[in-house]
mmCIF file of C-alpha atoms and ligand atoms in Angstrom:
data_model
loop_
_atom_site.group_PDB
_atom_site.id
_atom_site.type_symbol
_atom_site.label_atom_id
_atom_site.label_comp_id
_atom_site.label_asym_id
_atom_site.label_seq_id
_atom_site.Cartn_x
_atom_site.Cartn_y
_atom_site.Cartn_z
ATOM 1 C CA MET A 33 -53.696 -152.207 -64.989
ATOM 2 C CA LYS A 34 -56.313 -153.344 -67.533
ATOM 3 C CA LYS A 35 -55.834 -156.554 -69.506
ATOM 4 C CA ILE A 36 -57.226 -156.536 -73.027
ATOM 5 C CA LEU A 37 -57.420 -159.445 -75.438
ATOM 6 C CA ILE A 38 -57.011 -158.469 -79.092
ATOM 7 C CA THR A 39 -57.767 -161.328 -81.487
ATOM 8 C CA GLY A 40 -56.267 -161.394 -84.987
ATOM 9 C CA GLY A 41 -53.576 -158.927 -83.956
ATOM 10 C CA ALA A 42 -51.026 -160.349 -86.401
ATOM 11 C CA GLY A 43 -53.202 -159.493 -89.401
ATOM 12 C CA PHE A 44 -53.511 -156.263 -91.347
ATOM 13 C CA ILE A 45 -55.924 -154.161 -89.240
ATOM 14 C CA GLY A 46 -55.246 -156.063 -86.010
ATOM 15 C CA SER A 47 -51.541 -155.186 -86.115
ATOM 16 C CA HIS A 48 -52.399 -151.477 -86.347
ATOM 17 C CA VAL A 49 -54.841 -151.797 -83.439
ATOM 18 C CA VAL A 50 -52.292 -153.684 -81.305
ATOM 19 C CA ARG A 51 -49.600 -151.085 -82.090
ATOM 20 C CA LEU A 52 -51.937 -148.202 -81.179
ATOM 21 C CA PHE A 53 -53.083 -149.773 -77.890
ATOM 22 C CA VAL A 54 -49.580 -150.905 -76.814
ATOM 23 C CA ASN A 55 -48.054 -147.470 -77.481
ATOM 24 C CA LYS A 56 -50.954 -145.317 -76.274
ATOM 25 C CA TYR A 57 -51.801 -147.254 -73.106
ATOM 26 C CA PRO A 58 -48.600 -148.306 -71.312
ATOM 27 C CA ASN A 59 -50.766 -149.106 -68.272
ATOM 28 C CA TYR A 60 -52.749 -151.746 -70.244
ATOM 29 C CA GLN A 61 -51.577 -155.302 -70.719
ATOM 30 C CA ILE A 62 -52.279 -156.226 -74.353
ATOM 31 C CA VAL A 63 -52.604 -159.921 -75.213
ATOM 32 C CA ASN A 64 -52.581 -160.666 -78.940
ATOM 33 C CA LEU A 65 -54.213 -164.009 -79.770
ATOM 34 C CA ASP A 66 -53.687 -165.160 -83.345
ATOM 35 C CA LYS A 67 -53.663 -168.514 -85.132
ATOM 36 C CA LEU A 68 -51.108 -167.205 -87.651
ATOM 37 C CA THR A 69 -52.953 -168.374 -90.743
ATOM 38 C CA TYR A 70 -51.519 -167.396 -94.131
ATOM 39 C CA ALA A 71 -52.700 -163.828 -93.289
ATOM 40 C CA GLY A 72 -51.121 -163.587 -89.843
ATOM 41 C CA ASN A 73 -47.557 -162.326 -89.753
ATOM 42 C CA LEU A 74 -45.627 -161.471 -86.604
ATOM 43 C CA ALA A 75 -43.276 -159.332 -88.699
ATOM 44 C CA ASN A 76 -46.178 -156.836 -88.716
ATOM 45 C CA LEU A 77 -45.471 -156.189 -85.028
ATOM 46 C CA LYS A 78 -41.646 -156.193 -84.924
ATOM 47 C CA ASP A 79 -41.506 -152.619 -83.635
ATOM 48 C CA ILE A 80 -43.542 -153.352 -80.489
ATOM 49 C CA GLU A 81 -42.886 -157.067 -79.834
ATOM 50 C CA ASN A 82 -40.520 -156.374 -76.929
ATOM 51 C CA GLN A 83 -42.691 -153.819 -75.144
ATOM 52 C CA PRO A 84 -43.348 -154.876 -71.531
ATOM 53 C CA ASN A 85 -47.135 -154.425 -71.899
ATOM 54 C CA TYR A 86 -47.404 -156.754 -74.916
ATOM 55 C CA LYS A 87 -47.762 -160.534 -75.098
ATOM 56 C CA PHE A 88 -48.394 -162.799 -78.102
ATOM 57 C CA ILE A 89 -50.251 -166.110 -77.814
ATOM 58 C CA LYS A 90 -50.640 -168.470 -80.767
ATOM 59 C CA GLY A 91 -54.049 -170.136 -80.769
ATOM 60 C CA ASP A 92 -57.273 -170.850 -82.607
ATOM 61 C CA ILE A 93 -60.566 -169.181 -81.645
ATOM 62 C CA VAL A 94 -62.383 -172.253 -83.015
ATOM 63 C CA ASP A 95 -60.975 -174.311 -80.098
ATOM 64 C CA ALA A 96 -63.601 -173.651 -77.394
ATOM 65 C CA ALA A 97 -61.749 -175.422 -74.562
ATOM 66 C CA PHE A 98 -58.604 -173.440 -75.277
ATOM 67 C CA ILE A 99 -60.513 -170.126 -75.357
ATOM 68 C CA ASP A 100 -62.245 -170.955 -72.064
ATOM 69 C CA GLN A 101 -58.911 -171.766 -70.468
ATOM 70 C CA LEU A 102 -57.392 -168.533 -71.821
ATOM 71 C CA PHE A 103 -60.187 -166.423 -70.279
ATOM 72 C CA GLU A 104 -59.904 -168.327 -66.999
ATOM 73 C CA GLU A 105 -56.145 -167.776 -66.828
ATOM 74 C CA HIS A 106 -55.960 -164.125 -67.898
ATOM 75 C CA LYS A 107 -59.127 -162.569 -66.441
ATOM 76 C CA PHE A 108 -59.411 -160.113 -69.314
ATOM 77 C CA ASP A 109 -61.140 -156.768 -68.753
ATOM 78 C CA GLY A 110 -62.133 -156.530 -72.395
ATOM 79 C CA VAL A 111 -61.876 -158.007 -75.869
ATOM 80 C CA VAL A 112 -61.311 -156.385 -79.245
ATOM 81 C CA HIS A 113 -62.193 -159.135 -81.686
ATOM 82 C CA LEU A 114 -60.699 -158.902 -85.172
ATOM 83 C CA ALA A 115 -59.649 -162.505 -85.911
ATOM 84 C CA ALA A 116 -61.376 -163.645 -89.073
ATOM 85 C CA GLU A 117 -60.999 -165.133 -92.471
ATOM 86 C CA SER A 118 -61.245 -161.897 -94.444
ATOM 87 C CA HIS A 119 -60.876 -162.460 -98.196
ATOM 88 C CA VAL A 120 -64.070 -162.704 -100.276
ATOM 89 C CA ASP A 121 -62.455 -164.775 -103.048
ATOM 90 C CA ARG A 122 -61.195 -167.370 -100.564
ATOM 91 C CA SER A 123 -64.691 -167.543 -99.057
ATOM 92 C CA ILE A 124 -66.089 -168.465 -102.460
ATOM 93 C CA THR A 125 -63.594 -171.351 -102.688
ATOM 94 C CA ASN A 126 -63.905 -172.528 -99.081
ATOM 95 C CA PRO A 127 -66.997 -171.212 -97.260
ATOM 96 C CA LEU A 128 -66.802 -173.652 -94.341
ATOM 97 C CA GLU A 129 -63.520 -172.229 -93.114
ATOM 98 C CA PHE A 130 -65.302 -168.863 -92.880
ATOM 99 C CA VAL A 131 -68.172 -170.390 -90.899
ATOM 100 C CA MET A 132 -65.692 -172.010 -88.516
ATOM 101 C CA THR A 133 -63.551 -168.965 -87.736
ATOM 102 C CA ASN A 134 -65.977 -166.103 -88.257
ATOM 103 C CA VAL A 135 -69.113 -167.660 -86.754
ATOM 104 C CA ILE A 136 -68.046 -170.504 -84.420
ATOM 105 C CA GLY A 137 -64.889 -168.674 -83.345
ATOM 106 C CA THR A 138 -66.915 -165.572 -82.448
ATOM 107 C CA VAL A 139 -69.504 -167.610 -80.527
ATOM 108 C CA ASN A 140 -66.691 -169.341 -78.602
ATOM 109 C CA LEU A 141 -65.335 -165.941 -77.540
ATOM 110 C CA LEU A 142 -68.833 -164.771 -76.573
ATOM 111 C CA ASN A 143 -69.398 -167.905 -74.465
ATOM 112 C CA SER A 144 -66.107 -167.569 -72.607
ATOM 113 C CA ALA A 145 -66.690 -163.844 -72.062
ATOM 114 C CA ARG A 146 -70.186 -164.534 -70.759
ATOM 115 C CA ASN A 147 -68.943 -167.233 -68.370
ATOM 116 C CA GLN A 148 -66.097 -165.154 -67.010
ATOM 117 C CA TRP A 149 -67.909 -161.838 -66.785
ATOM 118 C CA LYS A 150 -71.427 -162.890 -65.765
ATOM 119 C CA ASP A 151 -71.210 -161.250 -62.333
ATOM 120 C CA ASN A 152 -70.163 -157.890 -63.710
ATOM 121 C CA PHE A 153 -70.937 -157.302 -67.373
ATOM 122 C CA SER A 154 -70.909 -153.510 -67.135
ATOM 123 C CA THR A 155 -67.151 -153.223 -66.511
ATOM 124 C CA HIS A 156 -66.169 -155.757 -69.189
ATOM 125 C CA ARG A 157 -66.402 -154.787 -72.828
ATOM 126 C CA PHE A 158 -66.734 -157.070 -75.877
ATOM 127 C CA TYR A 159 -65.909 -155.171 -79.084
ATOM 128 C CA HIS A 160 -66.666 -156.942 -82.353
ATOM 129 C CA VAL A 161 -64.984 -155.551 -85.487
ATOM 130 C CA SER A 162 -67.108 -156.055 -88.580
ATOM 131 C CA THR A 163 -67.514 -154.925 -92.149
ATOM 132 C CA ASP A 164 -69.870 -152.855 -94.309
ATOM 133 C CA GLU A 165 -70.207 -155.900 -96.585
ATOM 134 C CA VAL A 166 -72.946 -157.252 -94.278
ATOM 135 C CA TYR A 167 -75.280 -154.604 -95.733
ATOM 136 C CA GLY A 168 -74.984 -156.020 -99.247
ATOM 137 C CA SER A 169 -74.683 -153.876 -102.335
ATOM 138 C CA LEU A 170 -75.853 -150.316 -103.046
ATOM 139 C CA GLY A 171 -77.158 -149.016 -106.361
ATOM 140 C CA GLU A 172 -75.824 -145.786 -107.778
ATOM 141 C CA THR A 173 -77.035 -143.655 -104.873
ATOM 142 C CA GLY A 174 -77.446 -143.885 -101.097
ATOM 143 C CA LEU A 175 -75.189 -144.787 -98.188
ATOM 144 C CA PHE A 176 -75.152 -147.567 -95.582
ATOM 145 C CA THR A 177 -76.314 -146.328 -92.168
ATOM 146 C CA GLU A 178 -76.405 -148.259 -88.894
ATOM 147 C CA THR A 179 -80.068 -149.112 -89.548
ATOM 148 C CA THR A 180 -79.629 -150.453 -93.084
ATOM 149 C CA GLY A 181 -80.941 -154.029 -93.250
ATOM 150 C CA TYR A 182 -78.462 -156.872 -93.550
ATOM 151 C CA ASP A 183 -78.278 -158.402 -97.044
ATOM 152 C CA PRO A 184 -74.965 -160.246 -97.423
ATOM 153 C CA HIS A 185 -74.100 -161.899 -100.753
ATOM 154 C CA SER A 186 -70.743 -163.614 -100.338
ATOM 155 C CA PRO A 187 -69.905 -166.431 -97.928
ATOM 156 C CA TYR A 188 -67.506 -163.961 -96.261
ATOM 157 C CA SER A 189 -70.158 -161.289 -95.701
ATOM 158 C CA ALA A 190 -72.729 -163.924 -94.700
ATOM 159 C CA SER A 191 -70.360 -165.254 -92.046
ATOM 160 C CA LYS A 192 -69.626 -161.744 -90.742
ATOM 161 C CA ALA A 193 -73.358 -160.920 -90.711
ATOM 162 C CA SER A 194 -74.001 -164.077 -88.717
ATOM 163 C CA SER A 195 -71.288 -163.186 -86.204
ATOM 164 C CA ASP A 196 -72.776 -159.668 -85.816
ATOM 165 C CA HIS A 197 -76.186 -161.213 -85.067
ATOM 166 C CA PHE A 198 -74.669 -163.446 -82.387
ATOM 167 C CA VAL A 199 -72.905 -160.505 -80.751
ATOM 168 C CA ARG A 200 -76.191 -158.528 -80.650
ATOM 169 C CA ALA A 201 -78.022 -161.597 -79.350
ATOM 170 C CA TYR A 202 -75.545 -161.938 -76.454
ATOM 171 C CA HIS A 203 -76.108 -158.273 -75.592
ATOM 172 C CA ASP A 204 -79.887 -158.504 -75.832
ATOM 173 C CA THR A 205 -80.280 -161.930 -74.200
ATOM 174 C CA TYR A 206 -77.590 -162.045 -71.523
ATOM 175 C CA GLY A 207 -76.675 -158.377 -71.070
ATOM 176 C CA LEU A 208 -73.113 -158.687 -72.386
ATOM 177 C CA ASN A 209 -71.554 -155.230 -72.771
ATOM 178 C CA ALA A 210 -71.036 -155.576 -76.515
ATOM 179 C CA VAL A 211 -70.371 -153.013 -79.251
ATOM 180 C CA ILE A 212 -69.982 -153.487 -82.994
ATOM 181 C CA SER A 213 -68.477 -151.387 -85.750
ATOM 182 C CA ASN A 214 -68.928 -151.931 -89.480
ATOM 183 C CA CYS A 215 -66.138 -150.435 -91.539
ATOM 184 C CA SER A 216 -65.512 -149.885 -95.232
ATOM 185 C CA ASN A 217 -62.453 -151.135 -97.183
ATOM 186 C CA ASN A 218 -59.168 -150.342 -95.465
ATOM 187 C CA TYR A 219 -55.818 -149.628 -97.092
ATOM 188 C CA GLY A 220 -52.299 -148.930 -95.804
ATOM 189 C CA SER A 221 -49.169 -150.722 -94.580
ATOM 190 C CA TYR A 222 -49.024 -154.468 -93.737
ATOM 191 C CA HIS A 223 -51.972 -155.250 -96.037
ATOM 192 C CA PHE A 224 -51.684 -158.797 -97.367
ATOM 193 C CA PRO A 225 -51.067 -158.715 -101.143
ATOM 194 C CA GLU A 226 -54.119 -160.715 -102.130
ATOM 195 C CA LYS A 227 -56.362 -157.637 -101.723
ATOM 196 C CA LEU A 228 -56.730 -155.155 -104.576
ATOM 197 C CA ILE A 229 -54.332 -152.359 -103.563
ATOM 198 C CA PRO A 230 -51.291 -154.282 -102.239
ATOM 199 C CA LEU A 231 -51.669 -156.945 -104.954
ATOM 200 C CA SER A 232 -51.615 -154.237 -107.616
ATOM 201 C CA ILE A 233 -48.608 -152.493 -106.054
ATOM 202 C CA TYR A 234 -46.694 -155.786 -106.015
ATOM 203 C CA ASN A 235 -47.636 -156.610 -109.603
ATOM 204 C CA ILE A 236 -46.841 -153.149 -110.979
ATOM 205 C CA LYS A 237 -43.462 -153.218 -109.257
ATOM 206 C CA ASN A 238 -42.709 -156.625 -110.777
ATOM 207 C CA ASN A 239 -44.141 -155.828 -114.226
ATOM 208 C CA LYS A 240 -46.898 -158.410 -113.850
ATOM 209 C CA SER A 241 -50.447 -157.930 -115.075
ATOM 210 C CA ILE A 242 -52.937 -156.101 -112.815
ATOM 211 C CA PRO A 243 -56.088 -158.278 -112.683
ATOM 212 C CA ILE A 244 -59.306 -156.250 -112.806
ATOM 213 C CA TYR A 245 -62.490 -158.222 -112.229
ATOM 214 C CA GLY A 246 -65.265 -157.657 -114.800
ATOM 215 C CA LYS A 247 -65.291 -154.108 -116.134
ATOM 216 C CA GLY A 248 -63.657 -152.487 -113.107
ATOM 217 C CA GLU A 249 -66.810 -150.487 -112.428
ATOM 218 C CA ASN A 250 -67.441 -151.766 -108.893
ATOM 219 C CA ILE A 251 -67.147 -149.072 -106.245
ATOM 220 C CA ARG A 252 -65.521 -149.270 -102.817
ATOM 221 C CA ASP A 253 -65.207 -146.632 -100.063
ATOM 222 C CA TRP A 254 -61.545 -146.629 -98.967
ATOM 223 C CA LEU A 255 -60.318 -145.739 -95.477
ATOM 224 C CA TRP A 256 -56.738 -145.318 -94.192
ATOM 225 C CA VAL A 257 -56.174 -148.231 -91.800
ATOM 226 C CA GLU A 258 -54.784 -146.008 -89.027
ATOM 227 C CA ASP A 259 -58.030 -143.990 -89.109
ATOM 228 C CA HIS A 260 -59.912 -147.265 -88.556
ATOM 229 C CA ALA A 261 -57.645 -148.117 -85.609
ATOM 230 C CA ARG A 262 -58.295 -144.643 -84.098
ATOM 231 C CA ALA A 263 -62.040 -145.177 -84.479
ATOM 232 C CA ILE A 264 -61.793 -148.570 -82.748
ATOM 233 C CA ASP A 265 -59.921 -146.952 -79.840
ATOM 234 C CA LEU A 266 -62.600 -144.237 -79.508
ATOM 235 C CA ILE A 267 -65.499 -146.685 -79.730
ATOM 236 C CA TYR A 268 -63.915 -149.211 -77.366
ATOM 237 C CA HIS A 269 -63.540 -146.547 -74.691
ATOM 238 C CA ASN A 270 -66.643 -144.385 -75.242
ATOM 239 C CA ALA A 271 -69.528 -146.268 -76.851
ATOM 240 C CA LYS A 272 -72.592 -147.227 -74.853
ATOM 241 C CA ALA A 273 -73.285 -150.967 -74.542
ATOM 242 C CA GLY A 274 -75.244 -152.450 -77.430
ATOM 243 C CA VAL A 275 -74.412 -149.642 -79.866
ATOM 244 C CA THR A 276 -73.230 -149.996 -83.481
ATOM 245 C CA TYR A 277 -71.119 -147.482 -85.411
ATOM 246 C CA ASN A 278 -70.392 -147.336 -89.125
ATOM 247 C CA ILE A 279 -66.855 -146.275 -90.048
ATOM 248 C CA GLY A 280 -65.947 -145.032 -93.521
ATOM 249 C CA GLY A 281 -63.912 -142.579 -95.493
ATOM 250 C CA HIS A 282 -66.490 -140.776 -97.702
ATOM 251 C CA ASN A 283 -64.065 -141.820 -100.368
ATOM 252 C CA GLU A 284 -65.656 -143.773 -103.200
ATOM 253 C CA TRP A 285 -63.635 -145.023 -106.151
ATOM 254 C CA THR A 286 -64.407 -147.354 -109.018
ATOM 255 C CA ASN A 287 -61.750 -150.057 -109.095
ATOM 256 C CA ILE A 288 -60.509 -148.942 -112.507
ATOM 257 C CA ASP A 289 -60.147 -145.263 -111.512
ATOM 258 C CA LEU A 290 -58.315 -146.306 -108.356
ATOM 259 C CA ILE A 291 -55.924 -148.488 -110.358
ATOM 260 C CA HIS A 292 -55.245 -145.678 -112.849
ATOM 261 C CA LEU A 293 -54.364 -143.361 -109.942
ATOM 262 C CA LEU A 294 -52.132 -146.061 -108.463
ATOM 263 C CA CYS A 295 -50.405 -146.610 -111.827
ATOM 264 C CA LYS A 296 -49.725 -142.858 -112.085
ATOM 265 C CA ILE A 297 -48.162 -142.799 -108.602
ATOM 266 C CA MET A 298 -46.111 -145.930 -109.352
ATOM 267 C CA ASP A 299 -44.851 -144.489 -112.675
ATOM 268 C CA LYS A 300 -43.539 -141.492 -110.743
ATOM 269 C CA LYS A 301 -41.979 -143.559 -107.930
ATOM 270 C CA LEU A 302 -40.368 -146.077 -110.287
ATOM 271 C CA ASN A 303 -39.181 -143.421 -112.759
ATOM 272 C CA ARG A 304 -41.308 -144.877 -115.523
ATOM 273 C CA VAL A 305 -42.774 -142.957 -118.455
ATOM 274 C CA GLU A 306 -46.330 -141.891 -117.563
ATOM 275 C CA GLY A 307 -48.761 -144.550 -118.828
ATOM 276 C CA GLU A 308 -46.276 -147.440 -118.649
ATOM 277 C CA SER A 309 -47.710 -149.145 -115.535
ATOM 278 C CA ALA A 310 -51.293 -148.794 -116.827
ATOM 279 C CA LYS A 311 -50.358 -151.067 -119.751
ATOM 280 C CA LEU A 312 -50.322 -153.905 -117.191
ATOM 281 C CA ILE A 313 -54.086 -153.598 -116.576
ATOM 282 C CA THR A 314 -55.764 -156.886 -117.574
ATOM 283 C CA TYR A 315 -59.484 -157.537 -117.381
ATOM 284 C CA VAL A 316 -60.208 -160.990 -115.935
ATOM 285 C CA LYS A 317 -63.300 -163.068 -115.203
ATOM 286 C CA ASP A 318 -65.578 -161.282 -112.736
ATOM 287 C CA ARG A 319 -65.948 -162.372 -109.096
ATOM 288 C CA ALA A 320 -69.133 -164.444 -108.558
ATOM 289 C CA GLY A 321 -71.837 -162.414 -106.797
ATOM 290 C CA HIS A 322 -69.641 -159.298 -107.041
ATOM 291 C CA ASP A 323 -71.237 -156.456 -105.018
ATOM 292 C CA LEU A 324 -71.539 -153.313 -107.135
ATOM 293 C CA ARG A 325 -71.078 -150.534 -104.613
ATOM 294 C CA TYR A 326 -70.290 -149.991 -100.930
ATOM 295 C CA ALA A 327 -70.439 -146.546 -99.295
ATOM 296 C CA ILE A 328 -70.680 -145.652 -95.619
ATOM 297 C CA ASP A 329 -72.472 -142.896 -93.763
ATOM 298 C CA SER A 330 -70.250 -142.377 -90.704
ATOM 299 C CA SER A 331 -72.048 -139.265 -89.421
ATOM 300 C CA LYS A 332 -73.183 -140.998 -86.200
ATOM 301 C CA LEU A 333 -69.563 -141.707 -85.222
ATOM 302 C CA GLN A 334 -68.498 -138.206 -86.249
ATOM 303 C CA LYS A 335 -71.285 -136.504 -84.261
ATOM 304 C CA GLU A 336 -71.323 -138.698 -81.162
ATOM 305 C CA LEU A 337 -67.625 -139.437 -80.685
ATOM 306 C CA GLY A 338 -65.937 -136.700 -82.729
ATOM 307 C CA TRP A 339 -64.080 -139.025 -85.119
ATOM 308 C CA THR A 340 -63.007 -137.821 -88.581
ATOM 309 C CA PRO A 341 -60.791 -139.457 -91.191
ATOM 310 C CA SER A 342 -57.355 -137.801 -91.190
ATOM 311 C CA LEU A 343 -56.000 -138.366 -94.691
ATOM 312 C CA GLN A 344 -57.031 -137.516 -98.233
ATOM 313 C CA PHE A 345 -56.948 -140.648 -100.394
ATOM 314 C CA GLU A 346 -54.314 -139.371 -102.856
ATOM 315 C CA GLU A 347 -51.948 -138.647 -99.946
ATOM 316 C CA GLY A 348 -52.729 -141.961 -98.218
ATOM 317 C CA LEU A 349 -52.231 -143.973 -101.395
ATOM 318 C CA GLU A 350 -48.860 -142.334 -102.035
ATOM 319 C CA LYS A 351 -47.801 -143.063 -98.441
ATOM 320 C CA THR A 352 -48.922 -146.666 -98.914
ATOM 321 C CA VAL A 353 -46.890 -147.039 -102.118
ATOM 322 C CA ASP A 354 -43.842 -145.562 -100.362
ATOM 323 C CA TRP A 355 -44.259 -148.069 -97.537
ATOM 324 C CA TYR A 356 -44.381 -151.073 -99.891
ATOM 325 C CA LEU A 357 -41.401 -149.854 -101.910
ATOM 326 C CA THR A 358 -39.372 -149.301 -98.731
ATOM 327 C CA ASN A 359 -40.399 -152.611 -97.140
ATOM 328 C CA GLU A 360 -39.383 -154.919 -99.972
ATOM 329 C CA GLU A 361 -38.315 -157.701 -97.649
ATOM 330 C CA TRP A 362 -41.746 -157.818 -95.971
ATOM 331 C CA LEU A 363 -43.434 -157.966 -99.348
ATOM 332 C CA ASN A 364 -41.132 -160.681 -100.726
ATOM 333 C CA ASN A 365 -41.579 -162.818 -97.617
ATOM 334 C CA VAL A 366 -45.352 -162.861 -97.830
ATOM 335 C CA THR A 367 -45.535 -163.458 -101.556
ATOM 336 C CA SER A 368 -43.971 -166.921 -101.383
ATOM 337 C CA GLY A 369 -45.287 -170.475 -100.890
ATOM 338 C CA ASP A 370 -48.955 -170.993 -100.217
ATOM 339 C CA TYR A 371 -49.880 -167.585 -101.560
ATOM 340 C CA LYS A 372 -48.500 -168.380 -105.031
ATOM 341 C CA LYS A 373 -50.451 -171.633 -105.357
ATOM 342 C CA TYR A 374 -53.634 -169.836 -104.408
ATOM 343 C CA TYR A 375 -52.858 -167.075 -106.872
ATOM 344 C CA GLN A 376 -52.648 -169.503 -109.803
ATOM 345 C CA GLN A 377 -55.997 -171.096 -108.939
ATOM 346 C CA GLN A 378 -57.723 -167.750 -108.548
ATOM 347 C CA TYR A 379 -56.947 -165.899 -111.771
ATOM 348 C CA VAL A 380 -58.513 -167.324 -114.888
ATOM 349 C CA LYS A 381 -58.171 -165.117 -118.013
ATOM 350 C CA ARG A 382 -61.413 -163.927 -119.511
HETATM 351 P P1 NAD B 627 -56.518 -160.277 -92.035
HETATM 352 O O1 NAD B 627 -56.944 -161.426 -92.867
HETATM 353 O O2 NAD B 627 -55.374 -159.422 -92.486
HETATM 354 O O3 NAD B 627 -56.149 -160.778 -90.557
HETATM 355 C C1 NAD B 627 -56.908 -161.722 -89.873
HETATM 356 C C2 NAD B 627 -56.073 -162.255 -88.723
HETATM 357 O O4 NAD B 627 -56.880 -163.225 -88.012
HETATM 358 C C3 NAD B 627 -54.806 -162.977 -89.167
HETATM 359 O O5 NAD B 627 -53.713 -162.559 -88.391
HETATM 360 C C4 NAD B 627 -55.120 -164.456 -88.923
HETATM 361 O O6 NAD B 627 -53.963 -165.234 -88.606
HETATM 362 C C5 NAD B 627 -56.080 -164.369 -87.747
HETATM 363 N N1 NAD B 627 -56.962 -165.550 -87.672
HETATM 364 C C6 NAD B 627 -57.673 -166.111 -88.694
HETATM 365 N N2 NAD B 627 -58.336 -167.195 -88.262
HETATM 366 C C7 NAD B 627 -58.075 -167.305 -86.927
HETATM 367 C C8 NAD B 627 -58.490 -168.217 -85.916
HETATM 368 N N3 NAD B 627 -59.302 -169.247 -86.206
HETATM 369 N N4 NAD B 627 -58.043 -168.033 -84.653
HETATM 370 C C9 NAD B 627 -57.216 -166.992 -84.358
HETATM 371 N N5 NAD B 627 -56.772 -166.115 -85.286
HETATM 372 C C10 NAD B 627 -57.205 -166.262 -86.553
HETATM 373 O O7 NAD B 627 -57.822 -159.407 -91.826
HETATM 374 P P2 NAD B 627 -57.996 -157.824 -91.684
HETATM 375 O O8 NAD B 627 -58.161 -157.238 -93.025
HETATM 376 O O9 NAD B 627 -56.954 -157.300 -90.771
HETATM 377 O O10 NAD B 627 -59.417 -157.778 -90.966
HETATM 378 C C11 NAD B 627 -59.530 -157.808 -89.538
HETATM 379 C C12 NAD B 627 -60.990 -157.723 -89.153
HETATM 380 O O11 NAD B 627 -61.552 -156.517 -89.663
HETATM 381 C C13 NAD B 627 -61.835 -158.858 -89.701
HETATM 382 O O12 NAD B 627 -62.778 -159.229 -88.716
HETATM 383 C C14 NAD B 627 -62.538 -158.244 -90.914
HETATM 384 O O13 NAD B 627 -63.777 -158.857 -91.144
HETATM 385 C C15 NAD B 627 -62.693 -156.810 -90.458
HETATM 386 N N6 NAD B 627 -62.736 -155.804 -91.531
HETATM 387 C C16 NAD B 627 -61.777 -155.761 -92.494
HETATM 388 C C17 NAD B 627 -61.808 -154.753 -93.472
HETATM 389 C C18 NAD B 627 -60.729 -154.639 -94.533
HETATM 390 O O14 NAD B 627 -60.832 -153.777 -95.412
HETATM 391 N N7 NAD B 627 -59.672 -155.430 -94.497
HETATM 392 C C19 NAD B 627 -62.830 -153.805 -93.464
HETATM 393 C C20 NAD B 627 -63.808 -153.884 -92.457
HETATM 394 C C21 NAD B 627 -63.741 -154.874 -91.486
HETATM 395 P P1 TYD B 628 -60.785 -156.658 -102.224
HETATM 396 O O1 TYD B 628 -59.521 -155.893 -101.978
HETATM 397 O O2 TYD B 628 -60.727 -158.141 -102.332
HETATM 398 O O3 TYD B 628 -61.824 -156.194 -101.098
HETATM 399 P P2 TYD B 628 -63.419 -156.510 -100.987
HETATM 400 O O4 TYD B 628 -63.780 -157.597 -101.919
HETATM 401 O O5 TYD B 628 -63.540 -156.942 -99.569
HETATM 402 O O6 TYD B 628 -64.094 -155.200 -101.278
HETATM 403 O O7 TYD B 628 -61.441 -156.117 -103.565
HETATM 404 C C1 TYD B 628 -61.729 -154.741 -103.741
HETATM 405 C C2 TYD B 628 -62.391 -154.589 -105.099
HETATM 406 O O8 TYD B 628 -61.431 -154.910 -106.118
HETATM 407 C C3 TYD B 628 -63.554 -155.546 -105.330
HETATM 408 O O9 TYD B 628 -64.549 -154.890 -106.114
HETATM 409 C C4 TYD B 628 -62.950 -156.688 -106.121
HETATM 410 C C5 TYD B 628 -61.875 -156.002 -106.930
HETATM 411 N N1 TYD B 628 -60.662 -156.804 -107.242
HETATM 412 C C6 TYD B 628 -60.191 -156.863 -108.544
HETATM 413 O O10 TYD B 628 -60.755 -156.265 -109.478
HETATM 414 N N2 TYD B 628 -59.058 -157.603 -108.780
HETATM 415 C C7 TYD B 628 -58.411 -158.276 -107.790
HETATM 416 O O11 TYD B 628 -57.405 -158.963 -108.071
HETATM 417 C C8 TYD B 628 -58.916 -158.204 -106.457
HETATM 418 C C9 TYD B 628 -58.245 -158.947 -105.342
HETATM 419 C C10 TYD B 628 -60.043 -157.449 -106.219
#
C-alpha cells in the first residue's frame, strides 16, 4: 500500500489527477492536501470523495510546521505537487501571494520531504507540476523544449520558475528524487471561470460580453486536462530522477480564433442563429507584459514514455461546452461572491 500526497487536489488539474490516481490505483492511499482558496472546490471531487483509498486534508503549504507534522504523521511514499496560485492576472494584482504559495510553499514541501526521506531518497518521489510559462514568450516560430532557457515575464511565471529552480536544486544538492513537468494551457471540466475558456462559456451562456485582451492575437497551445493527468501518471511512475518533461498538445490557437470557434459551438448548443454569440466579443485593455506565444515540443515525452494527446481540439472543446451546460449548478456556485468582486476590478473597457 503506497501513500501519496497530492497537493492542490481540489483545483482544476489537481482534481483530475486525484480522480485518476484514486480510480486507477485502489492499492494506493491518496491524501489530497488543499487550502481551499477561491480556486479550490471539493465539489470537483464529489464522485470519488467516499472511496476508501481517498482522504482530504484542509491545510496551507505555506505553514512549515504543519507540513512537517503532516509528513511525520503520514510517512508518504511520494508527492505530486500541484498546489499553487495559478492565474496570471491575479499575480499582477498581488504578486506576494504567489511568492508565498508557489515559492515558499514549494520549499516547505521540499524541506519536509528531505527530512523524512533522507535515509532512502531513491524510493520516494517528489513530482513538481509546472508550466510552460517559465520559458517566457516565443516569436512567430519555434517551440519550447526542455532545454529552453527560463525567461519568465509575469509574477506568476516568475514564481513558478523560482519553484522549479528550488526543486532542481534539491535534486542536485541533496539527491532528492525529484521530477518536473512543464505543461501548456489546459482546458476541460472543473476549470475555474476566470480563465479564458470557462469564462467565455459562462459569459456566452449568460449573454455577457466576452473580454478579449488587446487584439486577440496572442497564441496558446491547448491541451485536454485529462491528457495532462495521464502524462503526470506516466511521468510519476516512469521518469528517472532529476528529469524534466514538456507536455503539450501541438495545438496552437490565437485567442480570437479560439473564441470564434467557441462561439460557433455555443450557437449550435444554445440553438442560436450562427454569428449571434460572436456579437458578444469585446476588446478590452491588454494584460500587462502579455506573452505573445507559447508552444510546446513534447517529443521527449512521446518518445521516452509513449505519451500522446488523445483528443482533437474541436472535439475536446465541444465536450467541454457540453460539460459546462450540463453542470449549471457547479458553474453558478463558483461564479458568486469573491469572484464577482474580482471580476469588476479586473475588466476595464479600452
Ligand atoms: P487551480 O488554481 O485550479 O488550483 C490550485 C489549487 O491549489 C486550488 O485547489 C487551491 O485551493 C490550492 N492552493 C492554493 N494555494 C494553496 C496553499 N497555500 N496551500 C494548499 N493549497 C493551495 O490551478 P490549476 O490550473 O489546477 O493548476 C495546478 C498546477 O498546475 C499549478 O501548479 C499550475 O502552475 C500548474 N499548471 C497549470 C496549467 C493550466 O493551464 N491551468 C498549465 C500548466 C501547469
Ligand atoms: P488564461 O486562460 O488566463 O491563461 P494564461 O494566461 O495562463 O495563458 O489566458 C489565456 C489567454 O487568453 C491569454 O493570452 C490571455 C487571454 N485572455 C483574454 O483575452 N481575456 C480574458 O478574459 C482572459 C482571462 C484571458
